[in-house]
Amino acid sequence: MATYLVTGAAGFIGSHLVEELVRRGDQVRALDNFSTGRPENLQSVAGRIEMLEADVRELDRIRPYFSGVDYVVHLAALSSVARSIEDPASTNAVNIGGTVNVLLAARDARVRRAVFAASAAVYGDHPALPRVESQPARPLSPYALTKVTGEHYCRLFTELFGLETVALRFFNIFGPRQAPDSPYTGVLSKFIVAYLRGETPVIFGDGEQSRDFTYVHNVVEAVRLAAGAPGAAGGVFNVGTGESYTLNRVIGALNEIFQRQVEPRYAPPRDGDVRDSRADISLAGRVLGYAPTVRFEEGLRRTVEWYRAAFGNGAGRRS
Ligand code: NAD
Ligand code: UD1
């Protein structure tokens, strides 16, 4: 049994990770400022975790929580590319300033390892597919730049201070609880909500852009493996599935699940948008022992089921 401190624990990925750690009998300190995450996301484990409402931008406030922790998983961030273009300063402050604070607190508490949520966004429009970790980063948005910077800070903390760190480049993660009511949420969440409300999904661009859509269960496994894998410290690893789908194909898959013939509306492409993205996951396979177990279609089916049930319980209210 180990003690984990999870930042961004009340968010989409964080809440799934916390549930799994609790299920396995680990101790969890969940840290979040509830800016995009919600206390309800941790309802199923309430009473079995320590919940700390705090902002990673405040080093003095978060520092005491790291004492006695074995592993830190740093997920807290503003995770939207579009938001980072509208407001680069706040994304910069949370994603870079917050990451430095978390690494400092982890270093000073002598934790065993810190796992950082990096992003496939760092590859930008590099022409080669699939994405391999050795390709140069070419961020197309302030968000992507903050994630490259976070990776470098992790490496520096390993080299300068001996803090073990692992950076995981998550590809497009989806699943239950991905914010159903935020304009900055992931595309699958937006599409599923549009289907449930009988609205027309909007595609930015021609719909032929592609993503390695990765079900959240796979990411939770990758994070757990990254915390423990010998030989992973100081490393950067892709976490995806190795397959990709265009948005037009996603609409086709949703039409099949919903048994409808929805035609999306096409709008101009988004600034800072990456065209294609697909992970080479062989390094994570070799070093972490990572292998995705839930494929896209199965993940999409489970996700739609969750949104249907959540909407029945009022989660589909417009905010
Ligand atoms: P999310 O928005 O659901 O979760 C982020 C959490 O961090 C939220 O609970 C939010 O309240 C919290 N947070 C934000 N600012 C904070 C602050 N200043 N102090 C404390 N807590 C703060 O997003 P997510 O999709 O679960 O993403 C988790 C992490 O994974 C992020 O770092 C994101 O950049 C990264 N990531 C996500 C994806 C994806 O497709 N979802 C892909 C690549 C990387
Ligand atoms: C997503 C994640 C980001 C992560 C990155 C890794 C979110 C909000 N963003 O960014 O945290 O680091 O993957 O690869 O989870 N689109 C539409 N219609 C919509 C919404 C989006 O066509 O209503 C398009 C976008 O223009 C883009 C694609 O769908 O081409 C994916 O967009 P989005 O889900 O926002 O994710 P990314 O920008 O890839």
CSV table of C-alpha atoms and ligand atoms in Angstrom, one decimal:
chain,number,residue,atom,x,y,z
A,1,MET,CA,0.0,0.0,0.0
A,2,ALA,CA,1.4,3.4,-1.0
A,3,THR,CA,0.3,7.0,-0.4
A,4,TYR,CA,-0.5,9.0,-3.6
A,5,LEU,CA,-1.0,12.7,-3.9
A,6,VAL,CA,-3.1,13.4,-7.0
A,7,THR,CA,-3.4,17.0,-8.2
A,8,GLY,CA,-6.4,17.7,-10.4
A,9,ALA,CA,-8.1,14.8,-8.7
A,10,ALA,CA,-11.6,16.1,-9.1
A,11,GLY,CA,-11.2,16.3,-12.8
A,12,PHE,CA,-12.1,13.8,-15.5
A,13,ILE,CA,-8.9,11.7,-15.6
A,14,GLY,CA,-8.0,12.4,-11.9
A,15,SER,CA,-11.3,11.0,-10.6
A,16,HIS,CA,-10.9,7.8,-12.5
A,17,LEU,CA,-7.4,7.4,-11.2
A,18,VAL,CA,-8.4,8.1,-7.6
A,19,GLU,CA,-11.2,5.5,-7.8
A,20,GLU,CA,-8.8,2.9,-9.1
A,21,LEU,CA,-6.1,3.7,-6.4
A,22,VAL,CA,-8.7,3.4,-3.7
A,23,ARG,CA,-10.0,0.1,-5.1
A,24,ARG,CA,-6.5,-1.2,-4.9
A,25,GLY,CA,-6.1,-0.2,-1.3
A,26,ASP,CA,-3.7,2.8,-1.7
A,27,GLN,CA,-4.0,5.9,0.4
A,28,VAL,CA,-5.1,9.0,-1.6
A,29,ARG,CA,-4.7,12.7,-1.0
A,30,ALA,CA,-6.8,14.4,-3.6
A,31,LEU,CA,-5.9,18.0,-4.4
A,32,ASP,CA,-8.0,20.3,-6.5
A,33,ASN,CA,-9.3,23.9,-6.7
A,34,PHE,CA,-12.5,22.8,-8.5
A,35,SER,CA,-12.0,25.2,-11.3
A,36,THR,CA,-12.9,22.7,-14.0
A,37,GLY,CA,-13.3,19.6,-11.8
A,38,ARG,CA,-16.3,18.9,-9.5
A,39,PRO,CA,-16.6,17.4,-6.0
A,40,GLU,CA,-19.3,15.1,-7.4
A,41,ASN,CA,-16.7,13.4,-9.6
A,42,LEU,CA,-15.3,11.9,-6.3
A,43,GLN,CA,-18.6,11.0,-4.8
A,44,SER,CA,-18.0,7.2,-5.0
A,45,VAL,CA,-14.8,7.5,-2.8
A,46,ALA,CA,-15.9,10.3,-0.5
A,47,GLY,CA,-14.9,9.4,3.1
A,48,ARG,CA,-12.1,7.1,1.9
A,49,ILE,CA,-9.8,9.8,0.7
A,50,GLU,CA,-8.4,13.1,2.0
A,51,MET,CA,-9.7,16.0,0.0
A,52,LEU,CA,-7.7,19.1,-0.1
A,53,GLU,CA,-9.1,22.2,-1.7
A,54,ALA,CA,-6.1,24.2,-2.8
A,55,ASP,CA,-4.5,25.9,-5.8
A,56,VAL,CA,-1.2,24.6,-7.2
A,57,ARG,CA,-0.2,28.2,-7.8
A,58,GLU,CA,0.1,28.7,-4.0
A,59,LEU,CA,3.3,26.9,-3.0
A,60,ASP,CA,3.1,27.7,0.7
A,61,ARG,CA,-0.4,26.4,0.9
A,62,ILE,CA,0.2,23.0,-0.9
A,63,ARG,CA,3.6,22.2,0.5
A,64,PRO,CA,2.4,20.6,3.8
A,65,TYR,CA,0.2,18.1,1.9
A,66,PHE,CA,3.3,16.4,0.4
A,67,SER,CA,4.7,15.2,3.6
A,68,GLY,CA,4.7,11.4,3.9
A,69,VAL,CA,3.7,10.9,0.2
A,70,ASP,CA,5.2,8.2,-1.9
A,71,TYR,CA,4.0,9.1,-5.4
A,72,VAL,CA,2.7,12.4,-6.8
A,73,VAL,CA,0.6,12.4,-9.9
A,74,HIS,CA,0.3,15.9,-11.3
A,75,LEU,CA,-2.8,16.3,-13.4
A,76,ALA,CA,-3.9,19.8,-12.4
A,77,ALA,CA,-3.9,22.0,-15.4
A,78,LEU,CA,-6.0,24.1,-17.7
A,79,SER,CA,-6.3,21.4,-20.4
A,80,SER,CA,-7.9,23.2,-23.4
A,81,VAL,CA,-6.0,24.3,-26.4
A,82,ALA,CA,-8.7,26.8,-27.4
A,83,ARG,CA,-8.8,28.3,-23.9
A,84,SER,CA,-5.0,28.8,-24.0
A,85,ILE,CA,-5.3,30.8,-27.2
A,86,GLU,CA,-8.0,33.0,-25.7
A,87,ASP,CA,-6.2,33.5,-22.4
A,88,PRO,CA,-2.5,32.4,-22.6
A,89,ALA,CA,-1.6,34.0,-19.2
A,90,SER,CA,-3.8,31.9,-17.0
A,91,THR,CA,-2.9,28.7,-18.8
A,92,ASN,CA,0.8,29.7,-18.4
A,93,ALA,CA,0.3,30.4,-14.7
A,94,VAL,CA,-1.4,27.2,-13.8
A,95,ASN,CA,0.4,24.8,-16.1
A,96,ILE,CA,3.9,26.1,-15.7
A,97,GLY,CA,3.9,27.9,-12.4
A,98,GLY,CA,1.8,25.2,-10.8
A,99,THR,CA,4.0,22.5,-12.2
A,100,VAL,CA,7.1,24.1,-10.8
A,101,ASN,CA,5.4,24.4,-7.4
A,102,VAL,CA,4.4,20.7,-7.4
A,103,LEU,CA,7.9,19.6,-8.3
A,104,LEU,CA,9.4,21.8,-5.6
A,105,ALA,CA,7.0,20.4,-3.0
A,106,ALA,CA,7.6,16.9,-4.2
A,107,ARG,CA,11.4,17.3,-4.1
A,108,ASP,CA,11.4,18.8,-0.6
A,109,ALA,CA,9.1,16.1,0.7
A,110,ARG,CA,11.5,13.5,-0.8
A,111,VAL,CA,8.7,11.6,-2.6
A,112,ARG,CA,9.7,8.5,-4.5
A,113,ARG,CA,8.5,9.7,-7.9
A,114,ALA,CA,6.4,12.3,-9.6
A,115,VAL,CA,4.3,11.5,-12.7
A,116,PHE,CA,3.4,14.5,-14.9
A,117,ALA,CA,0.5,14.7,-17.4
A,118,ALA,CA,2.2,15.9,-20.5
A,119,SER,CA,0.4,15.9,-23.9
A,120,ALA,CA,0.5,14.7,-27.5
A,121,ALA,CA,-0.1,18.3,-28.3
A,122,VAL,CA,3.6,18.9,-28.0
A,123,TYR,CA,4.2,17.3,-31.4
A,124,GLY,CA,2.2,20.0,-33.1
A,125,ASP,CA,2.2,19.5,-36.9
A,126,HIS,CA,5.3,17.4,-37.2
A,127,PRO,CA,4.7,15.6,-40.4
A,128,ALA,CA,5.7,12.0,-39.3
A,129,LEU,CA,3.0,9.6,-38.1
A,130,PRO,CA,2.8,7.8,-35.8
A,131,ARG,CA,4.3,10.1,-33.2
A,132,VAL,CA,7.5,8.9,-31.6
A,133,GLU,CA,9.0,10.4,-28.5
A,134,SER,CA,12.3,11.2,-30.3
A,135,GLN,CA,10.5,13.6,-32.7
A,136,PRO,CA,11.2,17.2,-32.0
A,137,ALA,CA,8.4,19.1,-30.2
A,138,ARG,CA,6.7,21.9,-32.2
A,139,PRO,CA,4.0,23.4,-30.1
A,140,LEU,CA,1.2,25.2,-32.0
A,141,SER,CA,-0.6,26.6,-28.9
A,142,PRO,CA,0.3,28.2,-25.6
A,143,TYR,CA,-1.2,25.0,-24.0
A,144,ALA,CA,1.2,22.8,-25.9
A,145,LEU,CA,4.1,25.0,-25.0
A,146,THR,CA,3.2,24.8,-21.3
A,147,LYS,CA,3.3,21.0,-21.6
A,148,VAL,CA,6.8,21.0,-23.3
A,149,THR,CA,8.0,23.3,-20.6
A,150,GLY,CA,6.6,21.0,-17.9
A,151,GLU,CA,8.4,18.0,-19.4
A,152,HIS,CA,11.7,20.0,-19.3
A,153,TYR,CA,11.1,21.0,-15.7
A,154,CYS,CA,10.6,17.3,-14.9
A,155,ARG,CA,13.9,16.4,-16.6
A,156,LEU,CA,15.7,19.3,-14.8
A,157,PHE,CA,14.4,18.2,-11.4
A,158,THR,CA,15.7,14.7,-12.1
A,159,GLU,CA,19.1,15.9,-13.2
A,160,LEU,CA,19.6,18.8,-10.8
A,161,PHE,CA,17.9,17.5,-7.7
A,162,GLY,CA,17.6,13.7,-8.1
A,163,LEU,CA,13.7,13.8,-8.0
A,164,GLU,CA,12.5,10.8,-10.0
A,165,THR,CA,10.0,12.1,-12.6
A,166,VAL,CA,8.1,10.5,-15.5
A,167,ALA,CA,6.2,12.5,-18.1
A,168,LEU,CA,3.3,10.8,-19.9
A,169,ARG,CA,2.2,12.3,-23.2
A,170,PHE,CA,-1.5,11.5,-23.1
A,171,PHE,CA,-3.2,11.5,-26.5
A,172,ASN,CA,-6.9,12.4,-26.7
A,173,ILE,CA,-8.5,10.9,-23.6
A,174,PHE,CA,-12.3,10.3,-23.4
A,175,GLY,CA,-14.7,8.6,-21.2
A,176,PRO,CA,-17.4,9.0,-18.5
A,177,ARG,CA,-17.3,12.3,-16.5
A,178,GLN,CA,-15.4,14.3,-19.2
A,179,ALA,CA,-17.0,17.7,-18.5
A,180,PRO,CA,-20.4,17.5,-20.2
A,181,ASP,CA,-21.1,21.2,-19.8
A,182,SER,CA,-18.0,23.2,-20.7
A,183,PRO,CA,-17.2,24.9,-24.0
A,184,TYR,CA,-13.6,23.8,-23.5
A,185,THR,CA,-14.3,20.1,-23.1
A,186,GLY,CA,-13.1,17.3,-25.4
A,187,VAL,CA,-14.7,16.8,-28.8
A,188,LEU,CA,-16.3,13.4,-28.0
A,189,SER,CA,-18.0,14.9,-24.9
A,190,LYS,CA,-19.3,17.8,-27.1
A,191,PHE,CA,-20.6,15.4,-29.8
A,192,ILE,CA,-22.3,13.0,-27.4
A,193,VAL,CA,-24.0,15.9,-25.6
A,194,ALA,CA,-25.2,17.3,-29.0
A,195,TYR,CA,-26.7,13.9,-29.9
A,196,LEU,CA,-28.5,13.7,-26.5
A,197,ARG,CA,-29.9,17.1,-26.9
A,198,GLY,CA,-30.9,16.7,-30.5
A,199,GLU,CA,-28.5,19.4,-31.5
A,200,THR,CA,-26.2,19.4,-34.5
A,201,PRO,CA,-22.6,18.6,-33.7
A,202,VAL,CA,-20.1,21.2,-35.1
A,203,ILE,CA,-16.9,20.1,-36.8
A,204,PHE,CA,-14.1,22.7,-37.0
A,205,GLY,CA,-12.6,22.1,-40.4
A,206,ASP,CA,-13.3,19.4,-42.9
A,207,GLY,CA,-13.6,16.6,-40.4
A,208,GLU,CA,-10.7,14.7,-41.8
A,209,GLN,CA,-8.4,15.7,-38.9
A,210,SER,CA,-7.6,12.6,-36.9
A,211,ARG,CA,-6.9,11.8,-33.3
A,212,ASP,CA,-5.8,8.8,-31.3
A,213,PHE,CA,-8.9,8.7,-29.0
A,214,THR,CA,-7.9,6.8,-25.9
A,215,TYR,CA,-10.4,5.5,-23.3
A,216,VAL,CA,-9.6,6.7,-19.8
A,217,HIS,CA,-9.2,3.3,-18.3
A,218,ASN,CA,-6.0,2.8,-20.4
A,219,VAL,CA,-4.5,6.0,-19.0
A,220,VAL,CA,-5.2,5.1,-15.4
A,221,GLU,CA,-3.2,1.9,-16.0
A,222,ALA,CA,-0.4,3.8,-17.6
A,223,VAL,CA,-0.1,6.2,-14.7
A,224,ARG,CA,0.0,3.4,-12.2
A,225,LEU,CA,2.7,1.6,-14.2
A,226,ALA,CA,4.7,4.8,-14.6
A,227,ALA,CA,4.8,5.3,-10.8
A,228,GLY,CA,6.3,1.9,-10.2
A,229,ALA,CA,8.3,0.9,-13.3
A,230,PRO,CA,12.0,0.5,-12.7
A,231,GLY,CA,14.0,2.3,-15.4
A,232,ALA,CA,11.3,4.8,-16.2
A,233,ALA,CA,12.7,7.8,-14.2
A,234,GLY,CA,13.5,10.8,-16.3
A,235,GLY,CA,11.6,9.4,-19.2
A,236,VAL,CA,8.9,10.7,-21.6
A,237,PHE,CA,6.3,8.2,-22.9
A,238,ASN,CA,3.4,8.3,-25.3
A,239,VAL,CA,0.1,7.0,-23.9
A,240,GLY,CA,-2.4,6.3,-26.6
A,241,THR,CA,-3.7,3.3,-28.5
A,242,GLY,CA,-1.7,3.4,-31.7
A,243,GLU,CA,-4.9,3.8,-33.8
A,244,SER,CA,-6.6,7.0,-35.0
A,245,TYR,CA,-10.0,8.1,-36.2
A,246,THR,CA,-11.1,11.1,-38.2
A,247,LEU,CA,-13.9,13.2,-36.8
A,248,ASN,CA,-16.1,12.2,-39.8
A,249,ARG,CA,-15.6,8.6,-38.8
A,250,VAL,CA,-16.5,9.4,-35.2
A,251,ILE,CA,-19.8,10.9,-36.4
A,252,GLY,CA,-20.3,7.6,-38.4
A,253,ALA,CA,-19.7,5.6,-35.2
A,254,LEU,CA,-22.1,7.8,-33.2
A,255,ASN,CA,-24.8,7.5,-35.9
A,256,GLU,CA,-24.5,3.7,-35.5
A,257,ILE,CA,-24.7,3.8,-31.6
A,258,PHE,CA,-27.6,6.2,-31.6
A,259,GLN,CA,-29.3,4.7,-34.7
A,260,ARG,CA,-29.6,8.1,-36.3
A,261,GLN,CA,-28.4,9.8,-39.5
A,262,VAL,CA,-27.0,13.0,-38.0
A,263,GLU,CA,-25.2,15.4,-40.5
A,264,PRO,CA,-22.7,17.6,-38.7
A,265,ARG,CA,-22.3,21.3,-39.4
A,266,TYR,CA,-18.9,22.3,-40.7
A,267,ALA,CA,-17.3,25.5,-39.4
A,268,PRO,CA,-13.9,27.1,-40.0
A,269,PRO,CA,-10.9,25.3,-38.5
A,270,ARG,CA,-9.7,26.3,-35.0
A,271,ASP,CA,-6.5,28.2,-34.6
A,272,GLY,CA,-3.7,26.1,-33.1
A,273,ASP,CA,-5.3,22.9,-34.1
A,274,VAL,CA,-3.2,19.9,-34.8
A,275,ARG,CA,-4.2,18.1,-38.1
A,276,ASP,CA,-3.3,14.4,-37.3
A,277,SER,CA,-2.3,12.6,-34.2
A,278,ARG,CA,-1.5,8.9,-33.6
A,279,ALA,CA,0.8,7.4,-31.0
A,280,ASP,CA,3.6,5.0,-31.3
A,281,ILE,CA,3.3,3.2,-28.0
A,282,SER,CA,6.2,0.8,-28.3
A,283,LEU,CA,8.4,2.7,-25.8
A,284,ALA,CA,5.7,2.7,-23.2
A,285,GLY,CA,5.1,-1.0,-23.9
A,286,ARG,CA,8.8,-1.8,-23.4
A,287,VAL,CA,9.7,0.3,-20.4
A,288,LEU,CA,6.4,0.6,-18.5
A,289,GLY,CA,4.7,-2.6,-19.6
A,290,TYR,CA,1.8,-0.5,-20.9
A,291,ALA,CA,-0.8,-2.0,-23.4
A,292,PRO,CA,-4.2,-0.5,-24.0
A,293,THR,CA,-7.0,-2.9,-23.1
A,294,VAL,CA,-10.2,-0.9,-24.0
A,295,ARG,CA,-10.5,-0.1,-27.7
A,296,PHE,CA,-12.2,3.0,-29.2
A,297,GLU,CA,-15.5,1.4,-30.1
A,298,GLU,CA,-16.0,-0.3,-26.7
A,299,GLY,CA,-14.9,2.9,-24.9
A,300,LEU,CA,-17.3,5.0,-27.0
A,301,ARG,CA,-20.2,2.7,-26.2
A,302,ARG,CA,-19.4,2.8,-22.4
A,303,THR,CA,-19.1,6.6,-22.6
A,304,VAL,CA,-22.4,7.1,-24.3
A,305,GLU,CA,-24.1,4.9,-21.7
A,306,TRP,CA,-22.7,7.1,-18.9
A,307,TYR,CA,-23.8,10.4,-20.6
A,308,ARG,CA,-27.3,9.0,-21.1
A,309,ALA,CA,-27.6,8.0,-17.4
A,310,ALA,CA,-26.0,11.3,-16.3
A,311,PHE,CA,-28.4,13.3,-18.4
A,312,GLY,CA,-31.3,11.4,-16.9
A,313,ASN,CA,-29.9,12.7,-13.5
A,314,GLY,CA,-29.8,16.3,-14.6
A,315,ALA,CA,-26.1,16.5,-15.6
A,316,GLY,CA,-27.2,17.8,-19.0
A,317,ARG,CA,-28.4,21.1,-17.6
A,318,ARG,CA,-26.9,24.1,-19.5
A,319,SER,CA,-24.6,26.2,-17.3
B,1,NAD,P1,-9.9,18.3,-16.2
B,1,NAD,O1,-10.1,19.8,-16.5
B,1,NAD,O2,-11.1,17.5,-16.1
B,1,NAD,O3,-9.0,18.1,-14.9
B,1,NAD,C1,-8.0,19.1,-14.5
B,1,NAD,C2,-8.2,19.3,-13.0
B,1,NAD,O4,-7.3,20.2,-12.5
B,1,NAD,C3,-9.6,19.8,-12.6
B,1,NAD,O5,-10.2,19.1,-11.6
B,1,NAD,C4,-9.3,21.2,-12.2
B,1,NAD,O6,-10.3,21.7,-11.2
B,1,NAD,C5,-7.9,21.1,-11.6
B,1,NAD,N1,-7.2,22.3,-11.6
B,1,NAD,C6,-7.1,23.2,-12.6
B,1,NAD,N2,-6.4,24.3,-12.2
B,1,NAD,C7,-6.0,24.0,-10.9
B,1,NAD,C8,-5.2,24.8,-10.0
B,1,NAD,N3,-4.7,26.0,-10.3
B,1,NAD,N4,-5.0,24.2,-8.8
B,1,NAD,C9,-5.5,23.0,-8.5
B,1,NAD,N5,-6.3,22.3,-9.3
B,1,NAD,C10,-6.5,22.8,-10.5
B,1,NAD,O7,-8.9,17.7,-17.4
B,1,NAD,P2,-8.5,16.3,-17.7
B,1,NAD,O8,-8.9,16.0,-19.1
B,1,NAD,O9,-8.8,15.3,-16.6
B,1,NAD,O10,-6.9,16.5,-17.8
B,1,NAD,C11,-6.0,16.1,-16.7
B,1,NAD,C12,-4.6,16.4,-17.1
B,1,NAD,O11,-4.2,15.6,-18.3
B,1,NAD,C13,-4.3,17.8,-17.5
B,1,NAD,O12,-3.0,18.1,-17.1
B,1,NAD,C14,-4.3,17.8,-19.0
B,1,NAD,O13,-3.6,18.8,-19.6
B,1,NAD,C15,-3.7,16.4,-19.3
B,1,NAD,N6,-4.1,15.9,-20.6
B,1,NAD,C16,-5.5,15.6,-20.9
B,1,NAD,C17,-5.8,15.1,-22.1
B,1,NAD,C18,-7.2,14.8,-22.5
B,1,NAD,O14,-7.5,14.4,-23.6
B,1,NAD,N7,-8.2,14.9,-21.6
B,1,NAD,C19,-4.8,14.8,-23.0
B,1,NAD,C20,-3.5,15.1,-22.7
B,1,NAD,C21,-3.2,15.6,-21.5
B,2,UD1,C1,-7.0,17.3,-26.6
B,2,UD1,C2,-7.1,17.7,-25.1
B,2,UD1,C3,-5.8,18.2,-24.6
B,2,UD1,C4,-4.7,17.2,-24.9
B,2,UD1,C5,-4.7,16.8,-26.4
B,2,UD1,C6,-3.7,15.7,-26.6
B,2,UD1,C7,-9.3,18.5,-24.2
B,2,UD1,C8,-10.2,19.6,-24.1
B,2,UD1,N1,-8.2,18.7,-24.9
B,2,UD1,O1,-6.7,18.5,-27.4
B,2,UD1,O2,-5.9,18.5,-23.2
B,2,UD1,O3,-3.5,17.6,-24.4
B,2,UD1,O4,-6.0,16.4,-26.8
B,2,UD1,O5,-3.8,15.2,-27.9
B,2,UD1,O6,-9.4,17.4,-23.6
B,2,UD1,N2,-13.5,19.9,-32.5
B,2,UD1,C9,-14.6,20.0,-33.4
B,2,UD1,N3,-15.8,20.3,-32.8
B,2,UD1,C10,-15.9,20.6,-31.4
B,2,UD1,C11,-14.7,20.5,-30.6
B,2,UD1,C12,-13.5,20.1,-31.2
B,2,UD1,O7,-14.5,19.8,-34.6
B,2,UD1,O8,-17.0,20.9,-31.0
B,2,UD1,C13,-12.2,19.5,-33.2
B,2,UD1,C14,-11.0,20.3,-32.9
B,2,UD1,O9,-10.9,21.4,-33.7
B,2,UD1,C15,-9.9,19.3,-33.0
B,2,UD1,C16,-10.5,18.0,-32.6
B,2,UD1,O10,-11.9,18.2,-32.6
B,2,UD1,O11,-9.6,19.2,-34.4
B,2,UD1,C17,-10.1,17.6,-31.2
B,2,UD1,O12,-10.4,18.8,-30.3
B,2,UD1,P1,-10.3,18.7,-28.7
B,2,UD1,O13,-11.2,17.6,-28.3
B,2,UD1,O14,-10.6,20.0,-28.2
B,2,UD1,O15,-8.9,18.1,-28.4
B,2,UD1,P2,-7.4,18.6,-28.8
B,2,UD1,O16,-7.3,20.0,-29.2
B,2,UD1,O17,-6.9,17.5,-29.8
